[in-house]
Short mmCIF file of C-alpha atoms and ligand atoms in Angstrom, two decimals:
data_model
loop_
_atom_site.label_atom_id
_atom_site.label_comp_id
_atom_site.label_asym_id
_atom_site.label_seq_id
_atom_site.Cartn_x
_atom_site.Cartn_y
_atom_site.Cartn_z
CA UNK A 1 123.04 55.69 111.13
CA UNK A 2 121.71 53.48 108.58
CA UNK A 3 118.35 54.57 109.52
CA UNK A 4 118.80 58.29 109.60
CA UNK A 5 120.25 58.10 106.33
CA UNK A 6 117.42 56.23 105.08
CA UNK A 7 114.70 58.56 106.68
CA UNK A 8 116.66 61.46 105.32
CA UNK A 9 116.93 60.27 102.08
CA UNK A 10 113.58 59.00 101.34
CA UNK A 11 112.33 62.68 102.96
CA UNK A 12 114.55 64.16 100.48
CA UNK A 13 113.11 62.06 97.53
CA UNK A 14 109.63 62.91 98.32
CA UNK A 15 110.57 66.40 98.58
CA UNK A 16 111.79 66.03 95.28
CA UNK A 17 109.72 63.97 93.61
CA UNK A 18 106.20 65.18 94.91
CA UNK A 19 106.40 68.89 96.35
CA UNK A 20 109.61 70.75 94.38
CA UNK A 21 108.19 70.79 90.99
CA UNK A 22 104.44 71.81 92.30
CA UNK A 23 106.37 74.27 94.66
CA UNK A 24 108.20 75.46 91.87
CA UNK A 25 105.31 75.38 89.17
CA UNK A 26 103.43 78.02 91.93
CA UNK A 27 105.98 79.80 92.24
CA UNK A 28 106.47 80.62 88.74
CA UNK A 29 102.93 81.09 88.07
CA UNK A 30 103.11 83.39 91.44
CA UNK A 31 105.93 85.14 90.12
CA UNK A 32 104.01 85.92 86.66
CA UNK A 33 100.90 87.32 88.02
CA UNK A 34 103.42 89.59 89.90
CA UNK A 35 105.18 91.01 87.01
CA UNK A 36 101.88 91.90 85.21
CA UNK A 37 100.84 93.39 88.46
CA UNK A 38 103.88 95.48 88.41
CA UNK A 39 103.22 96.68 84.89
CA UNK A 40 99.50 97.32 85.65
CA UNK A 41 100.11 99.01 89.00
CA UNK A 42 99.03 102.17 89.91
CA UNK A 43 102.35 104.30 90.36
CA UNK A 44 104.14 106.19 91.28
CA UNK A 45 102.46 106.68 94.51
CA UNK A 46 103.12 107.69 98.29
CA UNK A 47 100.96 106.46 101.55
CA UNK A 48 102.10 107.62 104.83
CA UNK A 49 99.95 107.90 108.18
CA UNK A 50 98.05 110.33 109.53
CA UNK A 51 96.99 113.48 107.42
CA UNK A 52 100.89 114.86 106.72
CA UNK A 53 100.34 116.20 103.31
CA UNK A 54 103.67 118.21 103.33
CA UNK A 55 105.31 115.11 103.59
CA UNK A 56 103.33 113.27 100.73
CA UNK A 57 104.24 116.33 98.66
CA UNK A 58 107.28 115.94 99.09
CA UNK A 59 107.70 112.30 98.32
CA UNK A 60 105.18 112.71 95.43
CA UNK A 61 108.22 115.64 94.33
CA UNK A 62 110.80 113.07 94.21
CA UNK A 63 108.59 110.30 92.59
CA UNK A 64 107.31 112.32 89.68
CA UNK A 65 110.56 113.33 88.87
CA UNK A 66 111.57 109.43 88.06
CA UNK A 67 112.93 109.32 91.87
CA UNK A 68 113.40 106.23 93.65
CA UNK A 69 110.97 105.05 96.20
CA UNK A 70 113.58 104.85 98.86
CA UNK A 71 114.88 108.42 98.02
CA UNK A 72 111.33 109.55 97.77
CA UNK A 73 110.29 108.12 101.67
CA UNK A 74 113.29 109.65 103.11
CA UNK A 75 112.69 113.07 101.69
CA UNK A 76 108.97 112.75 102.66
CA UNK A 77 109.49 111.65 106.50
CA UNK A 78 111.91 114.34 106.75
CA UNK A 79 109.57 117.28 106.27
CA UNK A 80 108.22 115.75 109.52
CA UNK A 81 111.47 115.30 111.47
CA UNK A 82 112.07 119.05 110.84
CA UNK A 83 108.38 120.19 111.52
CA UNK A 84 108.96 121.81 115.19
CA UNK A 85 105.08 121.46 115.74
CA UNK A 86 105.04 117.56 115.27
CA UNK A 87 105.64 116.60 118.60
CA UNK A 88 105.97 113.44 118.26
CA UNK A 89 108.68 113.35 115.48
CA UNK A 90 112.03 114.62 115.00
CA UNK A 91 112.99 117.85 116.27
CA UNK A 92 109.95 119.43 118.76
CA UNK A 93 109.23 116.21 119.61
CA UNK A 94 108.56 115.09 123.32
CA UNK A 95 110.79 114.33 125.70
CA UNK A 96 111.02 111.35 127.73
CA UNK A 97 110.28 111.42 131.73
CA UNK A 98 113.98 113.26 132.40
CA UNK A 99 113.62 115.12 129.67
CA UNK A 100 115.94 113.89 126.90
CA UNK A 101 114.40 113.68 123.54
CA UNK A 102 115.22 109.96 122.26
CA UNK A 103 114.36 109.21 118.30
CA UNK A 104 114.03 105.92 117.08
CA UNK A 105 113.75 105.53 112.94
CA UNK A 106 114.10 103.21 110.33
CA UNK A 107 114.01 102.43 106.55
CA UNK A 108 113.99 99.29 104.19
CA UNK A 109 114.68 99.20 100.57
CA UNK A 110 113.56 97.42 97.07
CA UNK A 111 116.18 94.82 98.14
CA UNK A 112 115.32 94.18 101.39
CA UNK A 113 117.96 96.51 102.96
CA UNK A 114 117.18 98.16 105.55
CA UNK A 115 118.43 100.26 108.91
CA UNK A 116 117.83 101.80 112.26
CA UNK A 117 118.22 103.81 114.98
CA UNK A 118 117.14 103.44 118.22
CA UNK A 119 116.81 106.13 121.38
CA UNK A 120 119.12 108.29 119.21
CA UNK A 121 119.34 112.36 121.01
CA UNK A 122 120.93 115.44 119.51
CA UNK A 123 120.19 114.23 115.94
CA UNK A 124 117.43 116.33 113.29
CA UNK A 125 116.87 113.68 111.15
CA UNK A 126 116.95 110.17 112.72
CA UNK A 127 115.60 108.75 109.26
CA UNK A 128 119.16 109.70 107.64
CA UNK A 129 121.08 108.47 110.00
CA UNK A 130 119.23 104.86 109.70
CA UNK A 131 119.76 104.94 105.32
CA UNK A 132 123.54 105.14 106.61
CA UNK A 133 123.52 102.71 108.65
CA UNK A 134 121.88 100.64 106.02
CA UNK A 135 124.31 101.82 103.50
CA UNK A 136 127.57 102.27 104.94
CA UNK A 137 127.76 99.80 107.77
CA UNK A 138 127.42 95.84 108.08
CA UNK A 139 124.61 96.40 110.34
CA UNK A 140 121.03 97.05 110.91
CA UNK A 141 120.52 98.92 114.32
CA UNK A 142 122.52 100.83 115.99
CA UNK A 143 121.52 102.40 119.18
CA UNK A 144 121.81 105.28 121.94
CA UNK A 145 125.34 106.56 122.04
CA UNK A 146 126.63 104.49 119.79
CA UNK A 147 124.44 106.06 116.68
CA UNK A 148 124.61 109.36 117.93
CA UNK A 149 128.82 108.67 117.36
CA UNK A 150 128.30 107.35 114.01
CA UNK A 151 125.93 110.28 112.90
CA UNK A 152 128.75 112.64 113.96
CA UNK A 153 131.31 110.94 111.33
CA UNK A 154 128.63 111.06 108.94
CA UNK A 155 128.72 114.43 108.92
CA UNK A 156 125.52 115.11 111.29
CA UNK A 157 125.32 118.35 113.37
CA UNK A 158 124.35 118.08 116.74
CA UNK A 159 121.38 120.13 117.14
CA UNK A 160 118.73 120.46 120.06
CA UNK A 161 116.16 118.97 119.70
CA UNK A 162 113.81 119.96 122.93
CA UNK A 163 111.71 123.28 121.65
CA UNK A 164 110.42 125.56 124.75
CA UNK A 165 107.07 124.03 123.88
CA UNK A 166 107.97 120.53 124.75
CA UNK A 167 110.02 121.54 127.79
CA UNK A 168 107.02 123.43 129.40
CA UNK A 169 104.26 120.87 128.49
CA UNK A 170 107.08 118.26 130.07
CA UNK A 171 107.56 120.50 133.10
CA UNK A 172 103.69 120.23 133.66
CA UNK A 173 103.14 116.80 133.27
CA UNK A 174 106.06 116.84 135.85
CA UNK A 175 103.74 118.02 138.82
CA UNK A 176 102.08 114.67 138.73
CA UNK A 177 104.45 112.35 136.51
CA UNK A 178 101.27 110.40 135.58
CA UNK A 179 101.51 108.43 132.70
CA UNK A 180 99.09 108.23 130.29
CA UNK A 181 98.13 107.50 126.07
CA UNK A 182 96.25 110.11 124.68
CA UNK A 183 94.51 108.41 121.71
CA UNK A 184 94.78 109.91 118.60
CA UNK A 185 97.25 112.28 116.93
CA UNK A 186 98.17 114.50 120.18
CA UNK A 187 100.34 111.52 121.35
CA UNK A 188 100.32 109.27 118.11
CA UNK A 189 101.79 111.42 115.06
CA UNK A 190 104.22 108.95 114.04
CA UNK A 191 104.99 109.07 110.39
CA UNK A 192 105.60 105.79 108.83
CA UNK A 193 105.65 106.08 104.88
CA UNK A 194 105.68 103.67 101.72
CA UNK A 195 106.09 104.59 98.49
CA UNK A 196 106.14 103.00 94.77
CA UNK A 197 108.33 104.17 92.48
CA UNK A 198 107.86 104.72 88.55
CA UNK A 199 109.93 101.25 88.27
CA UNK A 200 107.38 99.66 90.66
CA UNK A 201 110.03 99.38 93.27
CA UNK A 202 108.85 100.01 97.32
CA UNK A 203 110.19 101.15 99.82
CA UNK A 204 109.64 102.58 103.55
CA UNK A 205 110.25 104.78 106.46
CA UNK A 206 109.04 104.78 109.72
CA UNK A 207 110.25 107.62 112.51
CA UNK A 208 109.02 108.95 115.85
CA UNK A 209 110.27 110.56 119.13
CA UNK A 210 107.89 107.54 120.75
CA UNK A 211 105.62 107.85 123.63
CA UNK A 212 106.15 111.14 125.39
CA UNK A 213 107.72 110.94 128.89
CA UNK A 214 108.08 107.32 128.24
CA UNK A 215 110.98 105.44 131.03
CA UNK A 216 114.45 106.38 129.47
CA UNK A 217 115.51 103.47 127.41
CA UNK A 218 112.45 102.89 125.81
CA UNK A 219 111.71 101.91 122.58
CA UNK A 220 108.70 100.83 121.11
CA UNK A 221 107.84 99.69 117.34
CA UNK A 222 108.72 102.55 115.12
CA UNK A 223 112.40 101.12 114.49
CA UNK A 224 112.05 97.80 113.92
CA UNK A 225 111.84 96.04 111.08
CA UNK A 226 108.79 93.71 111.07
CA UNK A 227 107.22 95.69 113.74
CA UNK A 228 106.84 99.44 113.09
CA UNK A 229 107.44 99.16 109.12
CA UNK A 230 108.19 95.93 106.84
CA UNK A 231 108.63 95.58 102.82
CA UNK A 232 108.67 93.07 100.12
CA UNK A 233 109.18 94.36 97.28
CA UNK A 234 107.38 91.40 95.71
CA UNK A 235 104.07 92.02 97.95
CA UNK A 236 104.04 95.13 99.35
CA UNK A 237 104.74 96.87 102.29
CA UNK A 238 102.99 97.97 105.72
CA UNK A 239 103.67 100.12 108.81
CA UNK A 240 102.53 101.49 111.38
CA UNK A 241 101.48 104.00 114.24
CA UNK A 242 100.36 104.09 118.14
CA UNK A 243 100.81 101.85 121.35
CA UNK A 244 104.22 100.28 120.02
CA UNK A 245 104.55 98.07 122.74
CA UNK A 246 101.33 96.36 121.45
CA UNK A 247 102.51 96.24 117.60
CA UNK A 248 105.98 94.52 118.83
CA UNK A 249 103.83 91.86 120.11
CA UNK A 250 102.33 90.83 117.07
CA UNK A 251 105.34 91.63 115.08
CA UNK A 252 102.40 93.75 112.97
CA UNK A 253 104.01 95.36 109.66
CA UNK A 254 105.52 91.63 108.96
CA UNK A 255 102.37 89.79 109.41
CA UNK A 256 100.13 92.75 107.33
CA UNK A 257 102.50 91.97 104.37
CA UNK A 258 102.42 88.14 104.58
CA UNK A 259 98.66 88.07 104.77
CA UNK A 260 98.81 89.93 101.51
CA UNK A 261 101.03 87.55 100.47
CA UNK A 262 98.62 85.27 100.96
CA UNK A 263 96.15 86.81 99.04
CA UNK A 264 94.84 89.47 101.14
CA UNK A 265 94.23 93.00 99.99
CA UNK A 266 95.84 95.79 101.80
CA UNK A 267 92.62 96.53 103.72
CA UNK A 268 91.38 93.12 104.94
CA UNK A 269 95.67 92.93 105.55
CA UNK A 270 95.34 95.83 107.71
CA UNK A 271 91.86 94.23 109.24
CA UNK A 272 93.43 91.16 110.15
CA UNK A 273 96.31 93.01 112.12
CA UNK A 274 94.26 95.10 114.41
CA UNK A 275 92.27 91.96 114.85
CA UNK A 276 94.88 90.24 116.13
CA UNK A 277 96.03 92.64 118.37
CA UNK A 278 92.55 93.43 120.03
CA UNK A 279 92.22 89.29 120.41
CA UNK A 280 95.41 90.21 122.68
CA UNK A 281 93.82 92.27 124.36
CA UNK A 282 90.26 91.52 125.32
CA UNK A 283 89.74 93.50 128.60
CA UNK A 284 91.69 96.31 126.68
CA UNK A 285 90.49 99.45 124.46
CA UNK A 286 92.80 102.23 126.19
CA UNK A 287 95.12 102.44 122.95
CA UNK A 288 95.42 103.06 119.68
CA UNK A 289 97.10 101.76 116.68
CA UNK A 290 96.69 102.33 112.84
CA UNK A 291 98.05 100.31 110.30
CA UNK A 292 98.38 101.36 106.60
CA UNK A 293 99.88 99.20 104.05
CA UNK A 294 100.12 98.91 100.05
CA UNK A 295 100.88 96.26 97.27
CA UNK A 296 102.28 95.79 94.21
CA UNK A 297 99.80 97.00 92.62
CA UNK A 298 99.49 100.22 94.32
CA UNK A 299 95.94 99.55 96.29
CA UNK A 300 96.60 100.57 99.55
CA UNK A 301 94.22 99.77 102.42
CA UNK A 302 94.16 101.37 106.35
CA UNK A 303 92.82 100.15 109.64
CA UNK A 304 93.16 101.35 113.42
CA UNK A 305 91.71 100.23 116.82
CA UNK A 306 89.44 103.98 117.49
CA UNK A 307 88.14 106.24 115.00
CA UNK A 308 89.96 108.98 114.21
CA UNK A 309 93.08 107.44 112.43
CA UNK A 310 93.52 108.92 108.64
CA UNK A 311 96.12 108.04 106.02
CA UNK A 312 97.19 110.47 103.36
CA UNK A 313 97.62 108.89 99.63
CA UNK A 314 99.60 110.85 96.20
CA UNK A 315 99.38 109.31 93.06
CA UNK A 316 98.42 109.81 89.41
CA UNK A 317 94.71 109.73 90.85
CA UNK A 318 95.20 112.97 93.49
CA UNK A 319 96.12 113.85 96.64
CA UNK A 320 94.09 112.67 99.13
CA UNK A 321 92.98 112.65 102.91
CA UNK A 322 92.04 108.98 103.50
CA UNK A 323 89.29 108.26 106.23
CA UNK A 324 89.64 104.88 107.78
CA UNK A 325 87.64 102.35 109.61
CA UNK A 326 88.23 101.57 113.13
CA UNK A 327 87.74 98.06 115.37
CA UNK A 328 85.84 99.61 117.85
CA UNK A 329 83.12 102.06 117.36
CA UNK A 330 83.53 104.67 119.16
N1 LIG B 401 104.58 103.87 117.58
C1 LIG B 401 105.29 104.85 118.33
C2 LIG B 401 105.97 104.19 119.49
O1 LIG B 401 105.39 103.31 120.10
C3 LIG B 401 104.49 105.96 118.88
C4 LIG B 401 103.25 106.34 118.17
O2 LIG B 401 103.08 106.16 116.99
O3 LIG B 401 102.39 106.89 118.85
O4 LIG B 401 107.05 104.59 119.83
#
């Protein structure tokens, strides 16, 4: 007893005496260099994967206007969610192998709020639903039946959300149920979008149908936090598109924004995530993934595993069509 008490206290003391006020002298400093950042930073400003520039319109529409950042992601993934031809978003989007279209979405705030939904059918706009659950319920996730409920006393409709599109292309890939990823934006048009406001706030949204004719049940990266989309309002924020099973494992939206806490910019951030993932994955390169991410200062930075991933930027400097870099060559 005698001991423990001893070890504790003296552990305690040292804590105290050597590492607190250093600790807290970096911190400060830390903190400083932030708020100048803020005041420097380039905003306001929308990112969001791949090239949706309705969506970045729309966000940019909200942001100009003195919107918030978490108002202005919503609005923005939305355009997407309600875009019939994006099949793997919202509404249109592809169906799993029996055919039920399952969303998953989710969206963090300034604060570090943040909801989701998970394998959510017979809802437009998944990314709603998750704000609600964010703002109107003690939780984070809800999932399956259980959102699709709570959507309902929301106030959602229930709407279809299988087009005749998706149900042929799902009654061919029927005739041999084989399973494959399609790199690139036929199977990978996830929208995940951050967004600084003209108060320097972030926030994000992430939202996808997932893989198409994936096993019922399943849910990849998209809607959760850390994974498919993370913010810190006093770093950045980073998320993310592709093979979600392989983001999950690296928990890859979290770990973009701590390496920038440590010092990283968005880009080498970004870098150092798909590195990660490919060290994972040595015999691998059937997959893609992109990463985008952004700080407080409004530099954003974009990586993927193949060519062909593109991010889509607003701000005060244009609108822009962002071509990134990919880990592998070709
Ligand atoms: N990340 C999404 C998922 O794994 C799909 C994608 O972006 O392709 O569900």
């Amino acid at each position: 007893m005698q001991r423990r008490k001893f070890l504790k206290n003296s552990s305690a003391a040292s804590a105290g005496i050597f590492t607190t006020p250093l600790f807290a002298s970096c911190n400060e400093e830390a903190k400083k260099t932030r708020a100048i950042e803020t005041l420097q930073a380039i905003r306001p400003i929308a990112i969001c994967t791949w090239d949706f520039h309705n969506a970045t319109t729309k966000a940019w529409e909200v942001l100009e206007n003195g919107g918030a950042s978490l108002d202005a992601v919503e609005q923005g993934v939305m355009v997407e969610e309600a875009d019939v031809n994006n099949q793997t978003v919202g509404v249109g989007g592809r169906p799993d192998r029996d055919g039920n279209v399952t969303l998953d979405a989710c969206i963090m705030d300034k604060d570090s709020n943040c909801g989701a939904v998970l394998c959510m059918q017979n809802i437009a706009h998944p990314i709603s639903v998750a704000r609600k659950v964010m703002e109107e319920t003690p939780h984070v996730m809800l999932a399956g039946k259980g959102a699709e409920q709570f959507a309902y006393e929301q106030g959602f409709k229930k709407t279809n959300l299988l087009t005749e599109q998706s149900r042929l292309e799902w009654g061919e890939w029927k005739k041999t149920s084989k399973y494959e990823t399609v790199i690139n934006i036929e199977n990978h048009d996830t929208i995940g979008m951050l967004a600084i406001d003209k108060n320097g706030d972030i926030a994000g949204a992430c939202t996808t149908s997932g893989m198409g004719y994936k096993y019922a049940g399943r849910v990849g990266d998209s809607p959760i936090i850390g994974a498919g989309l993370f913010v810190d309002n006093e770093i950045g924020g980073a998320t993310a598109t592709g093979v979600g099973e392989e983001v999950v494992r690296t928990v890859g939206s979290f770990l973009i924004v701590e390496l920038m806490r440590q010092g990283k910019s968005p880009q080498e951030a970004c870098e150092e995530g798909v590195r990660r993932i490919m060290e994972k994955n040595k015999d691998r390169d059937d997959f893609q993934i992109g990463f985008i991410a952004i700080n407080k200062k409004g530099e954003t930075g974009g990586y993927c595993v193949h060519p062909g991933f593109t991010y889509r930027e607003y701000s005060t400097k244009g609108h822009e069509n962002k071509e990134v870099t990919s880990y592998l060559k070709s």
